[in-house]
Coordinates of C-alpha atoms in Angstrom, one line a residue:
X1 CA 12.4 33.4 67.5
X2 CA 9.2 33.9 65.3
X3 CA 6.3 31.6 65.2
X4 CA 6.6 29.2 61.6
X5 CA 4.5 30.5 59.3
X6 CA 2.8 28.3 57.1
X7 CA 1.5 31.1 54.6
X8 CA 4.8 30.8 52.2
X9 CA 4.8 32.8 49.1
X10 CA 6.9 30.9 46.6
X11 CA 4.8 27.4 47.5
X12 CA 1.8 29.8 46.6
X13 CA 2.8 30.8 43.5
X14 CA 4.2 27.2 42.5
X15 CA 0.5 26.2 42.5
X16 CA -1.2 29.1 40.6
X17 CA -0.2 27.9 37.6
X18 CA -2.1 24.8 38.0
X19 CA -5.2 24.9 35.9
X20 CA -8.6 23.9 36.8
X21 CA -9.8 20.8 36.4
X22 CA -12.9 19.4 34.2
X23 CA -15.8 18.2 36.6
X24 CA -17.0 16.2 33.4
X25 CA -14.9 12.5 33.6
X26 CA -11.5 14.9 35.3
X27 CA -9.6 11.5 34.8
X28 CA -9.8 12.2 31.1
X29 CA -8.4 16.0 31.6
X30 CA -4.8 15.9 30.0
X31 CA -4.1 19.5 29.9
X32 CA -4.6 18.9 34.1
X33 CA -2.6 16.1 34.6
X34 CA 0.3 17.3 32.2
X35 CA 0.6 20.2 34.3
X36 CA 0.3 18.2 37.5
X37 CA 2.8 16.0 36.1
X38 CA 5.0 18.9 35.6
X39 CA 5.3 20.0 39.2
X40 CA 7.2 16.4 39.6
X41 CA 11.2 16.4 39.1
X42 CA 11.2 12.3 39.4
X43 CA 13.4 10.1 36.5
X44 CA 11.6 8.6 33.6
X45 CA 14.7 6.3 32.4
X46 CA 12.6 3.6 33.4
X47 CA 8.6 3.4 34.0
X48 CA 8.3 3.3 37.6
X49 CA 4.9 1.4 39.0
X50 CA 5.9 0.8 42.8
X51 CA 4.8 3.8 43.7
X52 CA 3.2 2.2 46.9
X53 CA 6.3 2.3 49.1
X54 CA 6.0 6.2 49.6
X55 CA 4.8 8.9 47.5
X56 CA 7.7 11.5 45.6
X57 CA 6.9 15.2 46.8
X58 CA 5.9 17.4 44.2
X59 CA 8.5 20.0 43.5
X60 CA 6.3 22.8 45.8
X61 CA 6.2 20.6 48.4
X62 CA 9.5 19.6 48.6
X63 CA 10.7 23.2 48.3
X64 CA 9.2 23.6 51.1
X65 CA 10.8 21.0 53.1
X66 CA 13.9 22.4 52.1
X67 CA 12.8 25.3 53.5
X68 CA 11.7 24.0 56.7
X69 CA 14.9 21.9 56.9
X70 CA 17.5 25.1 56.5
X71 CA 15.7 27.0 59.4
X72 CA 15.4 24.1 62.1
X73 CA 18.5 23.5 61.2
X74 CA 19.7 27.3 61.5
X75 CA 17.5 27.8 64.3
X76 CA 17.8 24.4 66.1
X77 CA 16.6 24.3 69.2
X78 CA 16.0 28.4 69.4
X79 CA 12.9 27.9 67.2
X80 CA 12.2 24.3 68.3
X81 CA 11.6 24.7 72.2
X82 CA 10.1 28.3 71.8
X83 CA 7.4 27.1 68.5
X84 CA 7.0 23.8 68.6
X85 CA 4.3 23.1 70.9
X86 CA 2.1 26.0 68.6
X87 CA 3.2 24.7 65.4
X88 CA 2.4 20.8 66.3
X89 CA -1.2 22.0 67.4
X90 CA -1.9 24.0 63.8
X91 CA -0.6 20.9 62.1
X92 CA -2.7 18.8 64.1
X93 CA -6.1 20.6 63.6
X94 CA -5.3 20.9 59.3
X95 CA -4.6 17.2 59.4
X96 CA -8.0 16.4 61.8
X97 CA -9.8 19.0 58.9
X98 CA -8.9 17.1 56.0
X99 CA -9.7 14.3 57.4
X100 CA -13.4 15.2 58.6
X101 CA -13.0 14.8 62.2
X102 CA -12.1 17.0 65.3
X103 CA -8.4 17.8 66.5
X104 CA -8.7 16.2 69.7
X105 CA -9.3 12.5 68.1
X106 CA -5.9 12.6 66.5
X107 CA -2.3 12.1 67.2
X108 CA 0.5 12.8 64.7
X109 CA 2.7 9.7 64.0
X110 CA 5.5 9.2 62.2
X111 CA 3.6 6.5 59.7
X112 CA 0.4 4.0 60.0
X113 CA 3.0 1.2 60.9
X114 CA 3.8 3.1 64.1
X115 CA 0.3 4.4 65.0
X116 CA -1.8 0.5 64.0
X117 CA 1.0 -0.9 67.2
X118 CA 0.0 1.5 69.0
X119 CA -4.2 0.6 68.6
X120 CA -3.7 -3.2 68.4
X121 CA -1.2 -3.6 71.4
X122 CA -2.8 -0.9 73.6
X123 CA -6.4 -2.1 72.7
X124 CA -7.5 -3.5 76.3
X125 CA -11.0 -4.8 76.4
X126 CA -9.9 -8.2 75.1
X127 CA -10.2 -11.0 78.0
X128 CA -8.4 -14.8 77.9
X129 CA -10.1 -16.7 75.2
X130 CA -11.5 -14.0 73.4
X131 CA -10.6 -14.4 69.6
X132 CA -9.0 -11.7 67.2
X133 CA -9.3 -11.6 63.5
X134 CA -7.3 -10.5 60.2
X135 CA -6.8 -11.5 57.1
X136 CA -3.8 -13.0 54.3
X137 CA -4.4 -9.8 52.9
X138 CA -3.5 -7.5 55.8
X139 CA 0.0 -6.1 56.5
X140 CA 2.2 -8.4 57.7
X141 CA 3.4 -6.0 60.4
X142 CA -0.3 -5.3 61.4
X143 CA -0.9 -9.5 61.1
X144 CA 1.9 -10.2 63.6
X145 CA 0.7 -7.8 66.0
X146 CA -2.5 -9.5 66.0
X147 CA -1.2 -12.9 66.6
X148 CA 1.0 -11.6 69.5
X149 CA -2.2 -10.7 71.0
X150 CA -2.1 -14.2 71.8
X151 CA 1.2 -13.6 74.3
X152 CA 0.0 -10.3 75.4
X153 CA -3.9 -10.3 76.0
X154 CA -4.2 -14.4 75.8
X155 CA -6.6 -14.3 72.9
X156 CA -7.1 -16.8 70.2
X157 CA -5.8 -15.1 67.0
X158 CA -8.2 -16.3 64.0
X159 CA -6.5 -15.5 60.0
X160 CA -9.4 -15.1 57.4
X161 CA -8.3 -16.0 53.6
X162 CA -10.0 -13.3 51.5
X163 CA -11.5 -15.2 48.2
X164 CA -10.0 -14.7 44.7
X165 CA -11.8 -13.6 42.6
X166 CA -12.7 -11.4 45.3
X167 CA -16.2 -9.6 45.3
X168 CA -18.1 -7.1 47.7
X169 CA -20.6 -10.3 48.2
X170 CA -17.8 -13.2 49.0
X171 CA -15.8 -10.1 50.8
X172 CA -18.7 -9.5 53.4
X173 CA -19.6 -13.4 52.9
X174 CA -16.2 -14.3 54.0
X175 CA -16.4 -11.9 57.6
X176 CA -20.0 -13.0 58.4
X177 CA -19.3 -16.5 58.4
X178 CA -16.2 -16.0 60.7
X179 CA -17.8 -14.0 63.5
X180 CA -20.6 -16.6 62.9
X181 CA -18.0 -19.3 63.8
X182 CA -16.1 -17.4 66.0
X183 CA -18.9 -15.8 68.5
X184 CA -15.9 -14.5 71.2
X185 CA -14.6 -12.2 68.3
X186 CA -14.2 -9.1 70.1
X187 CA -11.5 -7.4 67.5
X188 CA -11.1 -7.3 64.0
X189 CA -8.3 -6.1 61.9
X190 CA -9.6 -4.0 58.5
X191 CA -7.7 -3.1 56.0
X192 CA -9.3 -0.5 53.7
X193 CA -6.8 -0.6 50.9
X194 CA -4.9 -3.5 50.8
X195 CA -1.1 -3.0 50.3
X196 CA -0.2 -6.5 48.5
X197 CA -3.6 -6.8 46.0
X198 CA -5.2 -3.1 46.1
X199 CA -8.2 -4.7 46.8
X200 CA -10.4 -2.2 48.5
X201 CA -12.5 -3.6 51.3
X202 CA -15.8 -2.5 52.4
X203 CA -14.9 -1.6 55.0
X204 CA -18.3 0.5 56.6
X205 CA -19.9 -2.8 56.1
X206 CA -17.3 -4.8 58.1
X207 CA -17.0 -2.5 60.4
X208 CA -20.4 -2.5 61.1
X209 CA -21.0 -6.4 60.9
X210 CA -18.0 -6.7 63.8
X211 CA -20.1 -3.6 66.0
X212 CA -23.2 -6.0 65.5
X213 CA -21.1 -9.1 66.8
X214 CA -19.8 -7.4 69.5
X215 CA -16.8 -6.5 68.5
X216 CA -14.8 -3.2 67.3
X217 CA -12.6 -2.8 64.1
X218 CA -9.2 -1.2 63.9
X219 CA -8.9 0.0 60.5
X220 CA -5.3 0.0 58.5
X221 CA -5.8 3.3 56.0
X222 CA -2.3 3.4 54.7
X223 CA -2.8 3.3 51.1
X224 CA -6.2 5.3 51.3
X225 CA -6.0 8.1 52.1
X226 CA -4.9 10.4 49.5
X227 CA -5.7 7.4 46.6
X228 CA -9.4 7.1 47.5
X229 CA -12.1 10.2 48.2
X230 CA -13.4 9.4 51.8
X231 CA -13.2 10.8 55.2
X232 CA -12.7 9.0 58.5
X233 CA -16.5 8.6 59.4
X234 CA -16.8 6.6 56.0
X235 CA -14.9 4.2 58.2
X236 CA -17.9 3.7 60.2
X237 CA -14.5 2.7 62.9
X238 CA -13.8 3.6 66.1
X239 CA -10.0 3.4 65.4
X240 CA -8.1 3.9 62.0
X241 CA -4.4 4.7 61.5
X242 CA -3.2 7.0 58.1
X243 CA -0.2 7.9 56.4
X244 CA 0.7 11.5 54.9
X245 CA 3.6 10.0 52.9
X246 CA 2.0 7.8 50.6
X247 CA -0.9 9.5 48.9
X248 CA -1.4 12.9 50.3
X249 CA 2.5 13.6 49.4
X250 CA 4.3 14.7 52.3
X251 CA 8.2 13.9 53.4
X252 CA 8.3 10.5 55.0
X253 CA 8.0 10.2 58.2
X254 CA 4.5 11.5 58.5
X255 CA 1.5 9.6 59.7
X256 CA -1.6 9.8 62.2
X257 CA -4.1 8.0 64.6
X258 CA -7.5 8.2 65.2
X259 CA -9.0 7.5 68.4
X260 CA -13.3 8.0 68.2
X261 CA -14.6 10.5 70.8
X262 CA -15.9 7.9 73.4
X263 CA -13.4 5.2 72.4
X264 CA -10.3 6.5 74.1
X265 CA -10.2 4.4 77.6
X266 CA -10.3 0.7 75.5
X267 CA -6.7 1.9 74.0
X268 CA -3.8 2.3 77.4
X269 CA -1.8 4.6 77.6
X270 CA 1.6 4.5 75.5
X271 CA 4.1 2.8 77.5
X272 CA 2.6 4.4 80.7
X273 CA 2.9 7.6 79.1
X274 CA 2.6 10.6 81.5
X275 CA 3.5 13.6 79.0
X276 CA -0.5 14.0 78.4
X277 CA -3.4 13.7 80.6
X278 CA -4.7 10.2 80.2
X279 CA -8.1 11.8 78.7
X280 CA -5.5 13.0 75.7
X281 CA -5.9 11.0 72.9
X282 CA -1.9 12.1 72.1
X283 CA -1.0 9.9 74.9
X284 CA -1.5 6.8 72.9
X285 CA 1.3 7.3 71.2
X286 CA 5.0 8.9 72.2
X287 CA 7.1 9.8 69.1
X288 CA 10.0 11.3 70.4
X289 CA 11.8 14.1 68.5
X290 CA 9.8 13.7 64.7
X291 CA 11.3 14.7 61.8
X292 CA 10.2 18.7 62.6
X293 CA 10.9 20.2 58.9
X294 CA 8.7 17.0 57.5
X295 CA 5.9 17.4 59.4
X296 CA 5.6 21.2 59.2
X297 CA 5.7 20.5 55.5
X298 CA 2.4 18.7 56.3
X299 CA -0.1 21.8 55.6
X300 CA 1.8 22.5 52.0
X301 CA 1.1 18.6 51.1
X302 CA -2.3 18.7 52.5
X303 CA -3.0 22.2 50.4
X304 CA -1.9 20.6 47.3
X305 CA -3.6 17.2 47.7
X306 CA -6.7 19.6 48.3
X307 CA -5.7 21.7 45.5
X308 CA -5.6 18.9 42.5
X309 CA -8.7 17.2 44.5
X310 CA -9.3 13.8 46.4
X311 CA -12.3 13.0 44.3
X312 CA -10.0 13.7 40.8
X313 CA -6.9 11.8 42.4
X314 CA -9.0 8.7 42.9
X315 CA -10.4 8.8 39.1
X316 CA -7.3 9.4 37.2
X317 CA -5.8 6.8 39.9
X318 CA -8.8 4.3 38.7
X319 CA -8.4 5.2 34.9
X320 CA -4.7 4.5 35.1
X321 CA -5.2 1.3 36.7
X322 CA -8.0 0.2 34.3
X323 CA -5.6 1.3 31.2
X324 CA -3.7 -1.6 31.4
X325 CA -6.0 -4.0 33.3
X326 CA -8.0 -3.8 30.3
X327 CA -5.6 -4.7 27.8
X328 CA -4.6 -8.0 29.8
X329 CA -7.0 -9.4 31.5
X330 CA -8.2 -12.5 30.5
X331 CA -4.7 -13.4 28.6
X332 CA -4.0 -16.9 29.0
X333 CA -2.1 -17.9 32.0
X334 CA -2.2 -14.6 33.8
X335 CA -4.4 -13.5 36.9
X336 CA -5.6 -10.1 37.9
X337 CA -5.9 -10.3 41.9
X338 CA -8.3 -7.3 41.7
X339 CA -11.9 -7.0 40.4
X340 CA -13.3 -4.5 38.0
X341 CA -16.6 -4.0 40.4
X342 CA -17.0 -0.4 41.1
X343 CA -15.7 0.8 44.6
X344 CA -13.2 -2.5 44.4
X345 CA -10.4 -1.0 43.5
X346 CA -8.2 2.4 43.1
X347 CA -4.8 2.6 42.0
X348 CA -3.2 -0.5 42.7
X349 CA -3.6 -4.1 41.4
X350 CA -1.5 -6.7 41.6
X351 CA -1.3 -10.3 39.5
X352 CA -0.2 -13.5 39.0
X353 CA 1.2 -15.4 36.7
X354 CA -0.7 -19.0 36.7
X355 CA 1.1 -21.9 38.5
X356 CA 3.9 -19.1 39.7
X357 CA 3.4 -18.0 43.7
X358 CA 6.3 -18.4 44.8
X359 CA 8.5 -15.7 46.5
X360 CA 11.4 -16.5 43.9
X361 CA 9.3 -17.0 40.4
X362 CA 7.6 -13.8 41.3
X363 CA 11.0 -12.0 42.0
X364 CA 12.1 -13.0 38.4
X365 CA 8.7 -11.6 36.9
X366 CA 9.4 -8.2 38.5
X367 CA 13.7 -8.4 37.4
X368 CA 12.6 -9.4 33.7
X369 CA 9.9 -6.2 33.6
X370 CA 12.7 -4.1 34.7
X371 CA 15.8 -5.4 33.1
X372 CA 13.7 -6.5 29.6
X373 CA 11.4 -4.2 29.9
X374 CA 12.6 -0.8 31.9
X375 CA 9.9 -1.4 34.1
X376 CA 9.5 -1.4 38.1
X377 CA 7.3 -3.0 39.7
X378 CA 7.8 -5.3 43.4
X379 CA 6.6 -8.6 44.6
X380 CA 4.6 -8.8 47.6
X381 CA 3.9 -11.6 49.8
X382 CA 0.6 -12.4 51.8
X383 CA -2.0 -13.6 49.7
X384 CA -2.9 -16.8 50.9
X385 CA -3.1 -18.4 47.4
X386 CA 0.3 -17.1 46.5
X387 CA 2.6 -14.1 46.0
X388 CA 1.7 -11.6 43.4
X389 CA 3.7 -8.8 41.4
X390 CA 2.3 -5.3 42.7
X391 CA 1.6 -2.5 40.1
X392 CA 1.4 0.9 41.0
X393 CA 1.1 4.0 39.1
X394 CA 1.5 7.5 40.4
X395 CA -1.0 10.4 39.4
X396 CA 2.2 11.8 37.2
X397 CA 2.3 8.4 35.4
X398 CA 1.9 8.4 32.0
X399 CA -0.6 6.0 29.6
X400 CA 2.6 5.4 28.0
X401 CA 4.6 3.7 30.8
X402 CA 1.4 1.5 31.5
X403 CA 1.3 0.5 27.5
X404 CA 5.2 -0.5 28.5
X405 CA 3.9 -2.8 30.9
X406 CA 1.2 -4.1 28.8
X407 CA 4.0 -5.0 26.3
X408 CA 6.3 -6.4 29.1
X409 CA 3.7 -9.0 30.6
X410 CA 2.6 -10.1 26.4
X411 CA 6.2 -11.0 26.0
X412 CA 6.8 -12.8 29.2
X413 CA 3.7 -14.6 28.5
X414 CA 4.8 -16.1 25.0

C-alpha cells in the first residue's frame, strides 16, 4: 500500500480562489472574509455564537476528511500498519512547525483535555506540603486535576479568584500576592485563553513570576491557538497543552502536548508506558488507536489556518467581538466579564446580567436568546462571582448575527 500523500489536488484548488487579504486593518477586508465565509456549509437558521465547543471544518478541509475516512476505511489495516508510523511522524513535525518549536517536544493527542491530565498528574517534582495553584477561571477538568494533586502528590491545592473587572495590573497583582503568600508554590496552572470569560491572561508574565518563585507553569492553550497570533515560546512555559479542533479547524479529536527540551524527566511516564524510550517525549501520553482519517486531515487544517493567517484570524476575531461589546456595554444592569485593554481579549466574551449568577437564571438568558431571539449562545460555570452567558463568534460570522444579539440582550433588559 502507498505512503498517504498529503499533496491533494482538489483541497488545493478549493483554496486558490481565496483572495488575498489587506495588510491595512485585514479585519475590515469584506471581500476576504465573504469568500472565507464561503468555504463554510454550516446553517444560518439561527445565529450561532458558541462556537467555542469545537470549530466546523471548512468545506476543503472536511473534503478531505472524507477523503481520508473512505481510504482507511477501504484500506483498513493494509494502509494503517504499513503507513502509519511515517504518516504520524510528518504530521507530527507540521504541527511542532506551526507551532514554532521542534518535533521532538510534541506528542499528538486526541484534545488539550487529554494532554493537560497527562502534565498535571504525571508532573513529579511536587513533595508533601508543597502547594499548587489555579484559578475560578480555569477549566473545571484542569481545576479538579489540580486539587487531586492533593490525593496523588499530598500537596496543598491553593484556588486564586481572578478580579472582575479584570486588568493586566490586578491579573499579575492577583498571582504575585499568592506565591507571596504561598512561598511552597511549586506549580501553577495557566490558562492562556480562558474558556468561561475569554479573558486572555498574561501569561509570559505569569509564567515567569511562578519561574522566579520557584515554581513551573503548565499552560491550558485550548482556545488559543488558532484565535490568537502566538507561538509556544510566547508562553515563556515549560509545558502547554493545544487543541487542533477548535481554532485551527481540524476534525475533533485532534490535540497536542508540549514538553520543553530539558523539562521532560519532571513529567513520568504515561501509565508506565514502555512503547517509547523514556527520553521520548511521546511517552507521556498513550492514545491508543486515534481517529487516523482526523488527524491526517491535520496538515490540510493547518495549511488553511496558515493560508487565511493567524495574525488576520485574531483581528477579525477581535473586531467581531468588539461589534457588539460596543453597542452594550455600559447598559444598565448588564456586565461584560471581559475588558477592552489591548491583548485582553480575542474572540470570546462572556456577561452577566446584574444580580443573575446562578446556573438556572443564566440557563434562561441563553433559552430566551435562542427561542426569542434565534440566537445560540451557552452558559458556563466557574467564575467565582457567578455564572456567565458565553458569546462566541466564528471567523464566518456575520456583523449581522452579532446586531441580533445586540437586539436580543436590549429586549431582555427592558
Amino acid at each position: 500500500m502507498t505512503a498517504p500523500d498529503f499533496d491533494l489536488p482538489f483541497f488545493d484548488a478549493a483554496l486558490a480562489g481565496l483572495p488575498a487579504v489587506s495588510t491595512q486593518a485585514p479585519e475590515h477586508d469584506e471581500v476576504f472574509w465573504s469568500a472565507v465565509a464561503a468555504l463554510y456549509r454550516t446553517s444560518h437558521a439561527t445565529a450561532n455564537l458558541e462556537n467555542g465547543f469545537w470549530g466546523v471544518m471548512a468545506e476543503p478541509v472536511r473534503q478531505v476528511f472524507m477523503h481520508w475516512t473512505e481510504r482507511v476505511n477501504f484500506e483498513n489495516t493494509l494502509m494503517i500498519r504499513e503507513a502509519w508510523p511515517s504518516a504520524m511522524e510528518t504530521i507530527r513535525q507540521r504541527v511542532a512547525a506551526a507551532l514554532g518549536c521542534d518535533p521532538e517536544e510534541i506528542a499528538l493527542t486526541r484534545g488539550a483535555t487529554e494532554a493537560m491530565l497527562a502534565l498535571i498528574g504525571g508532573y513529579n517534582r511536587l513533595q508533601p506540603g508543597d502547594t499548587v495553584l489555579y484559578a475560578d477561571l480555569d477549566y473545571p477538568a484542569m481545576r479538579n486535576a489540580m486539587a487531586w494533586l492533593r490525593e496523588r502528590r499530598g500537596v496543598v491545592p491553593v484556588r486564586l479568584e481572578i478580579p472582575e473587572p479584570a486588568s493586566r495590573e490586578n491579573v499579575l497583582a492577583t498571582y504575585a500576592e499568592a506565591l507571596r503568600r504561598h512561598p511552597r508554590t511549586r506549580l501553577l496552572l495557566l490558562t492562556h485563553l480562558s474558556h468561561s470569560t475569554g479573558l486572555v491572561m498574561p501569561v509570559r508574565e505569569l509564567s515567569e513570576m511562578a519561574r522566579a518563585a520557584g515554581a513551573e507553569a503548565i499552560v491550558d492553550a485550548a482556545h488559543s491557538w488558532g484565535q490568537l497570533d502566538f507561538d509556544v515560546a510566547d508562553l515563556g512555559a515549560p509545558y502547554a497543552a493545544f487543541n487542533l479542533h477548535k481554532w485551527v479547524g481540524a476534525p475533533l479529536g485532534c490535540g497536542c502536548l508540549y514538553i520543553r527540551k530539558g523539562s521532560l524527566a519532571a513529567i513520568d511516564p504515561y501509565f508506565g508506558d514502555r512503547d517509547y524510550p523514556a527520553d521520548d517525549v511521546r511517552s507521556r501520553i498513550h492514545t491508543g488507536s486515534p481517529n487516523f482519517a482526523a488527524w491526517l486531515s491535520i496538515p490540510a487544517a493547518l495549511q488553511l489556518h496558515q493560508r487565511i493567517g493567524a495574525s488576520a484570524k485574531q483581528a477579525r476575531l477581535r473586531r467581531l467581538r468588539d461589534h457588539w461589546v460596543r453597542q452594550v456595554r455600559g447598559l444598565p444592569g448588564l456586565e461584560i466579564l471581559t475588558p477592552d485593554e489591548p491583548g485582553m481579549a480575542a474572540g470570546i466574551t462572556s456577561l452577566r446580567f446584574s444580580g443573575r449568577g446562578s446556573a438556572a437564571e443564566n440557563q434562561a438568558i441563553v433559552a430566551a436568546l435562542r427561542e426569542l431571539h434565534g440566537v445560540s449562545t451557552v452558559w458556563r460555570n466557574g467564575p467565582a462571582r457567578g455564572d456567565v452567558v458565553r458569546i462566541t463568534p466564528a471567523i464566518y460570522t456575520s456583523p449581522a448575527e452579532l446586531d441580533r444579539l445586540v437586539a436580543g440582550l436590549r429586549a431582555l433588559l427592558d
